[in-house]
Amino acid sequence: MSRILVIGSKGMLGTDLVKILTSMPSKHEVIGWDIEDIDIQVEKNTVEKIESISPEIIINAAAFTDVDACEIQKEKAFMVNAEGMKHVAIAALRCGAKVVYISTDYVFDGKKREPYSETDHPNPINVYGQSKLKGEEYVQELIDNSLIIRTQWLYGRHGKNFVRSILKQAKERKILSIVNDQIGSPTYTLDLARALSLLIEYPVKGIFHVTNQEFCSWYTFGRAIIELSGIKDVEIIPISSKDLGRLAPRPSYSVLSNQKLKRETAITLRTWKEALKDYIESIMEEEKGELI
């Protein structure tokens, strides 16, 4: 049994993490903190508060994840995603705790045309990716007993995400435009949380890529969402990233290889299509319940 602190416990991933960790047979003591409980931008308070509960494992899922807003609010992006992680790592060092940092595929530039491994050289092309990479560097510099988990294209039951956005848009209009020149692996936060709950039991450290299997474009992902939800008479038009006109550049190909995870732990996640089917079924059941 371990005392596990989840920072960012009310976020999309954090909510699932707390639920999964609490329900495990090993009966961990799970403490969930969110922004109202701890401001990781403030070093002194962060270190003192974490020290006061002496966790054995700290999972930092707190982040400033609005990629376009990060371009405008660069200082905030680095304070939360980088300096915040530094403050957590300092606290972990004092407590002798293991740190798990949730990072991103956006640490890569997208120029590689095959899945990125953990040993590939990062080269982020936007502020969000730069701030998360700096967070990774702090973890590696400050604490040996750590896991850096790179994942991507998250969606889940708790919070705004691409799937819910597409379903909402499909109810409001008959033509949707979705970018077709960004490739990645959509990842269900429930599957990611399950994988992390297993991974922390292994005597491993360092960087691991953890995503649902296989990959697609946002356009293909959008088409699958519409098909699996049973929505009819909605046309989806493929467009380029330039047509979308987002403030922050995105890597065109940021698929993450899960081979290290499989090799060192035998943990594998299901395909993104299988996960998406389950997710859509779950939210459709949720909507039926609300109608009743």
mmCIF file of C-alpha atoms in Angstrom:
data_model
loop_
_atom_site.group_PDB
_atom_site.id
_atom_site.type_symbol
_atom_site.label_atom_id
_atom_site.label_comp_id
_atom_site.label_asym_id
_atom_site.label_seq_id
_atom_site.Cartn_x
_atom_site.Cartn_y
_atom_site.Cartn_z
ATOM 1 C CA MET A 1 0.000 0.000 0.000
ATOM 2 C CA SER A 2 1.319 3.428 -0.969
ATOM 3 C CA ARG A 3 0.203 6.962 -0.216
ATOM 4 C CA ILE A 4 -0.314 8.497 -3.650
ATOM 5 C CA LEU A 5 -0.841 12.203 -4.290
ATOM 6 C CA VAL A 6 -2.558 13.135 -7.555
ATOM 7 C CA ILE A 7 -2.132 16.821 -8.443
ATOM 8 C CA GLY A 8 -4.718 17.994 -10.968
ATOM 9 C CA SER A 9 -7.216 15.523 -9.539
ATOM 10 C CA LYS A 10 -10.301 17.203 -11.012
ATOM 11 C CA GLY A 11 -8.983 17.313 -14.562
ATOM 12 C CA MET A 12 -9.933 14.873 -17.299
ATOM 13 C CA LEU A 13 -7.078 12.475 -16.573
ATOM 14 C CA GLY A 14 -6.800 13.229 -12.854
ATOM 15 C CA THR A 15 -10.421 12.286 -12.169
ATOM 16 C CA ASP A 16 -9.979 8.893 -13.820
ATOM 17 C CA LEU A 17 -6.650 8.358 -12.052
ATOM 18 C CA VAL A 18 -8.118 8.926 -8.604
ATOM 19 C CA LYS A 19 -11.011 6.585 -9.401
ATOM 20 C CA ILE A 20 -8.790 3.785 -10.734
ATOM 21 C CA LEU A 21 -6.123 4.050 -8.028
ATOM 22 C CA THR A 22 -8.735 4.069 -5.265
ATOM 23 C CA SER A 23 -10.365 0.916 -6.621
ATOM 24 C CA MET A 24 -7.164 -1.117 -6.981
ATOM 25 C CA PRO A 25 -6.809 -4.352 -4.947
ATOM 26 C CA SER A 26 -3.589 -3.019 -3.372
ATOM 27 C CA LYS A 27 -5.734 -0.406 -1.606
ATOM 28 C CA HIS A 28 -3.578 2.675 -2.027
ATOM 29 C CA GLU A 29 -4.254 5.727 0.074
ATOM 30 C CA VAL A 30 -5.066 8.256 -2.627
ATOM 31 C CA ILE A 31 -5.072 11.997 -2.009
ATOM 32 C CA GLY A 32 -6.380 14.252 -4.768
ATOM 33 C CA TRP A 33 -5.491 17.944 -4.952
ATOM 34 C CA ASP A 34 -6.553 20.465 -7.553
ATOM 35 C CA ILE A 35 -6.022 24.207 -8.048
ATOM 36 C CA GLU A 36 -8.090 25.134 -4.996
ATOM 37 C CA ASP A 37 -5.891 22.884 -2.834
ATOM 38 C CA ILE A 38 -2.406 23.698 -4.138
ATOM 39 C CA ASP A 39 -0.861 26.280 -6.459
ATOM 40 C CA ILE A 40 2.250 24.584 -7.823
ATOM 41 C CA GLN A 41 3.475 27.935 -9.181
ATOM 42 C CA VAL A 42 4.406 28.935 -5.606
ATOM 43 C CA GLU A 43 7.480 26.972 -4.524
ATOM 44 C CA LYS A 44 7.402 27.468 -0.745
ATOM 45 C CA ASN A 45 3.753 26.599 -0.319
ATOM 46 C CA THR A 46 3.990 23.662 -2.717
ATOM 47 C CA VAL A 47 6.980 22.118 -0.960
ATOM 48 C CA GLU A 48 5.588 22.652 2.535
ATOM 49 C CA LYS A 49 2.138 21.284 1.721
ATOM 50 C CA ILE A 50 3.459 18.165 -0.004
ATOM 51 C CA GLU A 51 5.978 17.548 2.794
ATOM 52 C CA SER A 52 3.150 17.742 5.339
ATOM 53 C CA ILE A 53 1.521 14.566 3.969
ATOM 54 C CA SER A 54 4.725 12.693 2.970
ATOM 55 C CA PRO A 55 3.425 10.844 -0.096
ATOM 56 C CA GLU A 56 5.386 7.926 -1.538
ATOM 57 C CA ILE A 57 4.240 8.627 -5.106
ATOM 58 C CA ILE A 58 3.318 12.001 -6.624
ATOM 59 C CA ILE A 59 1.529 12.091 -9.978
ATOM 60 C CA ASN A 60 1.513 15.566 -11.483
ATOM 61 C CA ALA A 61 -1.340 15.799 -13.975
ATOM 62 C CA ALA A 62 -1.783 19.560 -13.498
ATOM 63 C CA ALA A 63 -0.999 21.624 -16.587
ATOM 64 C CA PHE A 64 -1.859 24.670 -18.659
ATOM 65 C CA THR A 65 -3.003 22.750 -21.738
ATOM 66 C CA ASP A 66 -4.643 25.402 -23.944
ATOM 67 C CA VAL A 67 -2.077 25.216 -26.736
ATOM 68 C CA ASP A 68 -3.082 28.452 -28.462
ATOM 69 C CA ALA A 69 -3.412 30.388 -25.199
ATOM 70 C CA CYS A 70 0.103 29.275 -24.261
ATOM 71 C CA GLU A 71 1.420 31.256 -27.244
ATOM 72 C CA ILE A 72 -0.077 34.424 -25.755
ATOM 73 C CA GLN A 73 0.523 33.605 -22.091
ATOM 74 C CA LYS A 74 4.052 32.236 -22.354
ATOM 75 C CA GLU A 75 4.997 33.198 -18.800
ATOM 76 C CA LYS A 76 1.996 31.364 -17.363
ATOM 77 C CA ALA A 77 2.717 28.300 -19.521
ATOM 78 C CA PHE A 78 6.245 28.015 -18.149
ATOM 79 C CA MET A 79 5.195 28.820 -14.574
ATOM 80 C CA VAL A 80 2.632 26.003 -14.514
ATOM 81 C CA ASN A 81 4.123 23.395 -16.837
ATOM 82 C CA ALA A 82 7.813 23.857 -16.040
ATOM 83 C CA GLU A 83 8.394 25.752 -12.783
ATOM 84 C CA GLY A 84 5.371 24.062 -11.214
ATOM 85 C CA MET A 85 6.875 20.674 -11.996
ATOM 86 C CA LYS A 86 10.202 21.845 -10.572
ATOM 87 C CA HIS A 87 8.517 22.768 -7.285
ATOM 88 C CA VAL A 88 6.797 19.374 -7.111
ATOM 89 C CA ALA A 89 10.098 17.607 -7.829
ATOM 90 C CA ILE A 90 11.831 19.514 -5.012
ATOM 91 C CA ALA A 91 9.086 18.422 -2.626
ATOM 92 C CA ALA A 92 9.366 14.831 -3.826
ATOM 93 C CA LEU A 93 13.101 14.888 -3.253
ATOM 94 C CA ARG A 94 12.583 15.984 0.337
ATOM 95 C CA CYS A 95 9.926 13.327 0.935
ATOM 96 C CA GLY A 96 11.782 10.555 -0.864
ATOM 97 C CA ALA A 97 8.770 10.172 -3.155
ATOM 98 C CA LYS A 98 8.615 8.857 -6.691
ATOM 99 C CA VAL A 99 7.440 11.443 -9.246
ATOM 100 C CA VAL A 100 5.236 10.774 -12.252
ATOM 101 C CA TYR A 101 5.033 13.691 -14.699
ATOM 102 C CA ILE A 102 2.410 13.694 -17.460
ATOM 103 C CA SER A 103 3.984 15.144 -20.602
ATOM 104 C CA THR A 104 3.061 15.388 -24.270
ATOM 105 C CA ASP A 105 3.797 14.432 -27.874
ATOM 106 C CA TYR A 106 4.189 18.170 -28.543
ATOM 107 C CA VAL A 107 7.796 17.988 -27.351
ATOM 108 C CA PHE A 108 8.483 16.756 -30.916
ATOM 109 C CA ASP A 109 8.500 18.810 -34.124
ATOM 110 C CA GLY A 110 6.574 16.275 -36.234
ATOM 111 C CA LYS A 111 9.179 15.937 -38.969
ATOM 112 C CA LYS A 112 9.764 12.229 -38.367
ATOM 113 C CA ARG A 113 7.480 10.044 -40.456
ATOM 114 C CA GLU A 114 7.452 7.028 -38.162
ATOM 115 C CA PRO A 115 6.491 6.671 -34.486
ATOM 116 C CA TYR A 116 8.699 8.576 -32.051
ATOM 117 C CA SER A 117 10.616 6.537 -29.469
ATOM 118 C CA GLU A 118 11.670 7.740 -26.022
ATOM 119 C CA THR A 119 15.242 8.237 -27.258
ATOM 120 C CA ASP A 120 14.315 10.567 -30.125
ATOM 121 C CA HIS A 121 15.530 14.132 -29.703
ATOM 122 C CA PRO A 122 12.748 16.569 -28.696
ATOM 123 C CA ASN A 123 12.331 19.780 -30.673
ATOM 124 C CA PRO A 124 9.040 21.483 -29.768
ATOM 125 C CA ILE A 125 7.580 24.007 -32.213
ATOM 126 C CA ASN A 126 5.125 25.742 -29.878
ATOM 127 C CA VAL A 127 5.213 27.276 -26.388
ATOM 128 C CA TYR A 128 3.118 24.510 -24.865
ATOM 129 C CA GLY A 129 5.597 21.871 -26.034
ATOM 130 C CA GLN A 130 8.558 23.996 -24.937
ATOM 131 C CA SER A 131 7.129 24.452 -21.437
ATOM 132 C CA LYS A 132 6.378 20.744 -21.049
ATOM 133 C CA LEU A 133 9.866 19.816 -22.240
ATOM 134 C CA LYS A 134 11.349 22.161 -19.632
ATOM 135 C CA GLY A 135 9.238 20.371 -17.044
ATOM 136 C CA GLU A 136 10.699 17.071 -18.225
ATOM 137 C CA GLU A 137 14.216 18.484 -17.903
ATOM 138 C CA TYR A 138 13.572 19.610 -14.322
ATOM 139 C CA VAL A 139 12.377 16.119 -13.419
ATOM 140 C CA GLN A 140 15.457 14.506 -14.952
ATOM 141 C CA GLU A 141 17.836 16.985 -13.305
ATOM 142 C CA LEU A 142 16.342 16.915 -9.816
ATOM 143 C CA ILE A 143 15.073 13.430 -9.077
ATOM 144 C CA ASP A 144 16.261 10.003 -10.143
ATOM 145 C CA ASN A 145 13.195 8.043 -9.053
ATOM 146 C CA SER A 146 10.797 9.379 -11.653
ATOM 147 C CA LEU A 147 8.591 8.536 -14.596
ATOM 148 C CA ILE A 148 7.923 10.919 -17.470
ATOM 149 C CA ILE A 149 4.798 9.815 -19.304
ATOM 150 C CA ARG A 150 4.313 11.237 -22.789
ATOM 151 C CA THR A 151 0.822 10.839 -24.158
ATOM 152 C CA GLN A 152 -1.406 12.596 -26.697
ATOM 153 C CA TRP A 153 -4.826 13.516 -28.064
ATOM 154 C CA LEU A 154 -6.630 12.877 -24.770
ATOM 155 C CA TYR A 155 -10.388 12.604 -24.396
ATOM 156 C CA GLY A 156 -12.460 11.361 -21.477
ATOM 157 C CA ARG A 157 -15.635 11.555 -19.426
ATOM 158 C CA HIS A 158 -14.617 14.562 -17.355
ATOM 159 C CA GLY A 159 -14.082 17.802 -19.229
ATOM 160 C CA LYS A 160 -14.038 19.333 -22.683
ATOM 161 C CA ASN A 161 -12.479 17.284 -25.472
ATOM 162 C CA PHE A 162 -12.474 16.742 -29.224
ATOM 163 C CA VAL A 163 -15.076 13.942 -29.183
ATOM 164 C CA ARG A 164 -17.675 15.941 -27.280
ATOM 165 C CA SER A 165 -16.930 18.966 -29.449
ATOM 166 C CA ILE A 166 -17.551 17.017 -32.665
ATOM 167 C CA LEU A 167 -20.773 15.495 -31.303
ATOM 168 C CA LYS A 168 -22.005 18.937 -30.285
ATOM 169 C CA GLN A 169 -21.142 20.473 -33.659
ATOM 170 C CA ALA A 170 -22.858 17.603 -35.478
ATOM 171 C CA LYS A 171 -26.124 18.435 -33.714
ATOM 172 C CA GLU A 172 -25.860 22.085 -34.735
ATOM 173 C CA ARG A 173 -24.814 21.899 -38.372
ATOM 174 C CA LYS A 174 -24.614 19.499 -41.298
ATOM 175 C CA ILE A 175 -21.109 20.282 -42.569
ATOM 176 C CA LEU A 176 -17.988 19.972 -40.397
ATOM 177 C CA SER A 177 -14.427 20.882 -41.388
ATOM 178 C CA ILE A 178 -11.613 18.896 -39.725
ATOM 179 C CA VAL A 179 -7.865 19.013 -40.335
ATOM 180 C CA ASN A 180 -6.415 16.077 -42.246
ATOM 181 C CA ASP A 181 -2.683 16.836 -42.007
ATOM 182 C CA GLN A 182 -1.985 16.112 -38.323
ATOM 183 C CA ILE A 183 -1.406 12.472 -37.367
ATOM 184 C CA GLY A 184 -1.490 11.023 -33.857
ATOM 185 C CA SER A 185 -3.069 8.436 -31.544
ATOM 186 C CA PRO A 186 -6.333 9.399 -29.828
ATOM 187 C CA THR A 187 -6.081 8.251 -26.200
ATOM 188 C CA TYR A 188 -8.928 7.567 -23.775
ATOM 189 C CA THR A 189 -8.041 8.897 -20.318
ATOM 190 C CA LEU A 190 -9.630 5.868 -18.658
ATOM 191 C CA ASP A 191 -7.253 3.566 -20.551
ATOM 192 C CA LEU A 192 -4.314 5.829 -19.756
ATOM 193 C CA ALA A 193 -5.247 5.884 -16.059
ATOM 194 C CA ARG A 194 -5.441 2.092 -15.981
ATOM 195 C CA ALA A 195 -2.023 1.806 -17.624
ATOM 196 C CA LEU A 196 -0.480 4.298 -15.178
ATOM 197 C CA SER A 197 -1.954 2.480 -12.191
ATOM 198 C CA LEU A 198 -0.126 -0.653 -13.372
ATOM 199 C CA LEU A 199 3.060 1.112 -14.438
ATOM 200 C CA ILE A 200 3.737 2.631 -11.006
ATOM 201 C CA GLU A 201 3.855 -0.906 -9.593
ATOM 202 C CA TYR A 202 6.872 -1.767 -11.772
ATOM 203 C CA PRO A 203 10.460 -0.985 -10.711
ATOM 204 C CA VAL A 204 11.024 1.185 -13.780
ATOM 205 C CA LYS A 205 11.918 4.823 -14.292
ATOM 206 C CA GLY A 206 12.629 7.267 -17.090
ATOM 207 C CA ILE A 207 10.530 8.231 -20.100
ATOM 208 C CA PHE A 208 7.638 6.094 -21.343
ATOM 209 C CA HIS A 209 5.238 6.722 -24.208
ATOM 210 C CA VAL A 210 1.693 5.639 -23.332
ATOM 211 C CA THR A 211 -1.163 5.923 -25.838
ATOM 212 C CA ASN A 212 -3.913 3.839 -27.335
ATOM 213 C CA GLN A 213 -2.649 1.711 -30.222
ATOM 214 C CA GLU A 214 -2.680 2.704 -33.909
ATOM 215 C CA PHE A 215 -2.994 6.205 -35.304
ATOM 216 C CA CYS A 216 -5.028 8.456 -37.585
ATOM 217 C CA SER A 217 -5.621 12.061 -38.621
ATOM 218 C CA TRP A 218 -8.039 14.355 -36.786
ATOM 219 C CA TYR A 219 -10.258 14.034 -39.889
ATOM 220 C CA THR A 220 -10.323 10.225 -39.673
ATOM 221 C CA PHE A 221 -10.917 10.474 -35.923
ATOM 222 C CA GLY A 222 -13.845 12.821 -36.548
ATOM 223 C CA ARG A 223 -15.384 10.498 -39.131
ATOM 224 C CA ALA A 224 -15.128 7.588 -36.679
ATOM 225 C CA ILE A 225 -16.859 9.657 -33.973
ATOM 226 C CA ILE A 226 -19.787 10.430 -36.281
ATOM 227 C CA GLU A 227 -20.079 6.835 -37.521
ATOM 228 C CA LEU A 228 -19.927 5.249 -34.053
ATOM 229 C CA SER A 229 -22.468 7.697 -32.654
ATOM 230 C CA GLY A 230 -24.961 6.838 -35.390
ATOM 231 C CA ILE A 231 -25.402 10.450 -36.500
ATOM 232 C CA LYS A 232 -26.711 10.694 -40.074
ATOM 233 C CA ASP A 233 -26.584 13.362 -42.785
ATOM 234 C CA VAL A 234 -23.425 15.111 -41.562
ATOM 235 C CA GLU A 235 -20.730 15.813 -44.142
ATOM 236 C CA ILE A 236 -17.115 16.050 -42.962
ATOM 237 C CA ILE A 237 -14.706 18.046 -45.118
ATOM 238 C CA PRO A 238 -10.927 17.562 -44.791
ATOM 239 C CA ILE A 239 -8.959 20.819 -44.497
ATOM 240 C CA SER A 240 -5.336 21.745 -43.865
ATOM 241 C CA SER A 241 -3.951 23.186 -40.644
ATOM 242 C CA LYS A 242 -3.348 26.449 -42.520
ATOM 243 C CA ASP A 243 -7.056 26.630 -43.348
ATOM 244 C CA LEU A 244 -7.896 26.299 -39.660
ATOM 245 C CA GLY A 245 -5.662 29.254 -38.801
ATOM 246 C CA ARG A 246 -4.705 28.279 -35.251
ATOM 247 C CA LEU A 247 -2.272 30.532 -33.392
ATOM 248 C CA ALA A 248 0.135 27.781 -32.305
ATOM 249 C CA PRO A 249 1.780 25.517 -34.871
ATOM 250 C CA ARG A 250 1.173 21.787 -34.359
ATOM 251 C CA PRO A 251 3.446 18.885 -35.322
ATOM 252 C CA SER A 252 2.118 17.220 -38.460
ATOM 253 C CA TYR A 253 3.138 13.742 -37.274
ATOM 254 C CA SER A 254 3.560 13.038 -33.566
ATOM 255 C CA VAL A 255 2.707 9.357 -33.210
ATOM 256 C CA LEU A 256 4.373 7.867 -30.117
ATOM 257 C CA SER A 257 5.816 4.358 -30.126
ATOM 258 C CA ASN A 258 4.677 2.188 -27.220
ATOM 259 C CA GLN A 259 7.315 -0.492 -27.781
ATOM 260 C CA LYS A 260 9.333 0.374 -24.653
ATOM 261 C CA LEU A 261 6.216 0.141 -22.487
ATOM 262 C CA LYS A 262 5.390 -3.273 -23.930
ATOM 263 C CA ARG A 263 8.981 -4.494 -23.744
ATOM 264 C CA GLU A 264 9.687 -3.463 -20.152
ATOM 265 C CA THR A 265 6.275 -3.983 -18.527
ATOM 266 C CA ALA A 266 4.129 -6.054 -20.944
ATOM 267 C CA ILE A 267 1.458 -3.331 -20.607
ATOM 268 C CA THR A 268 -0.441 -2.646 -23.822
ATOM 269 C CA LEU A 269 -3.428 -0.425 -24.480
ATOM 270 C CA ARG A 270 -6.206 -1.340 -26.890
ATOM 271 C CA THR A 271 -6.621 0.382 -30.255
ATOM 272 C CA TRP A 272 -8.012 3.903 -30.388
ATOM 273 C CA LYS A 273 -11.067 2.643 -32.322
ATOM 274 C CA GLU A 274 -11.940 0.104 -29.596
ATOM 275 C CA ALA A 275 -11.501 2.729 -26.895
ATOM 276 C CA LEU A 276 -13.562 5.314 -28.793
ATOM 277 C CA LYS A 277 -16.419 2.831 -29.256
ATOM 278 C CA ASP A 278 -16.536 2.247 -25.488
ATOM 279 C CA TYR A 279 -16.358 5.953 -24.748
ATOM 280 C CA ILE A 280 -19.175 6.886 -27.111
ATOM 281 C CA GLU A 281 -21.359 4.079 -25.770
ATOM 282 C CA SER A 282 -20.738 5.323 -22.229
ATOM 283 C CA ILE A 283 -21.695 8.922 -22.964
ATOM 284 C CA MET A 284 -24.769 7.821 -24.924
ATOM 285 C CA GLU A 285 -25.848 5.813 -21.872
ATOM 286 C CA GLU A 286 -25.201 8.884 -19.765
ATOM 287 C CA GLU A 287 -27.434 10.994 -22.013
ATOM 288 C CA LYS A 288 -30.209 8.391 -21.861
ATOM 289 C CA GLY A 289 -30.024 8.476 -18.070
ATOM 290 C CA GLU A 290 -30.381 12.240 -18.080
ATOM 291 C CA LEU A 291 -33.479 12.012 -20.291
ATOM 292 C CA ILE A 292 -35.049 9.472 -17.938
#
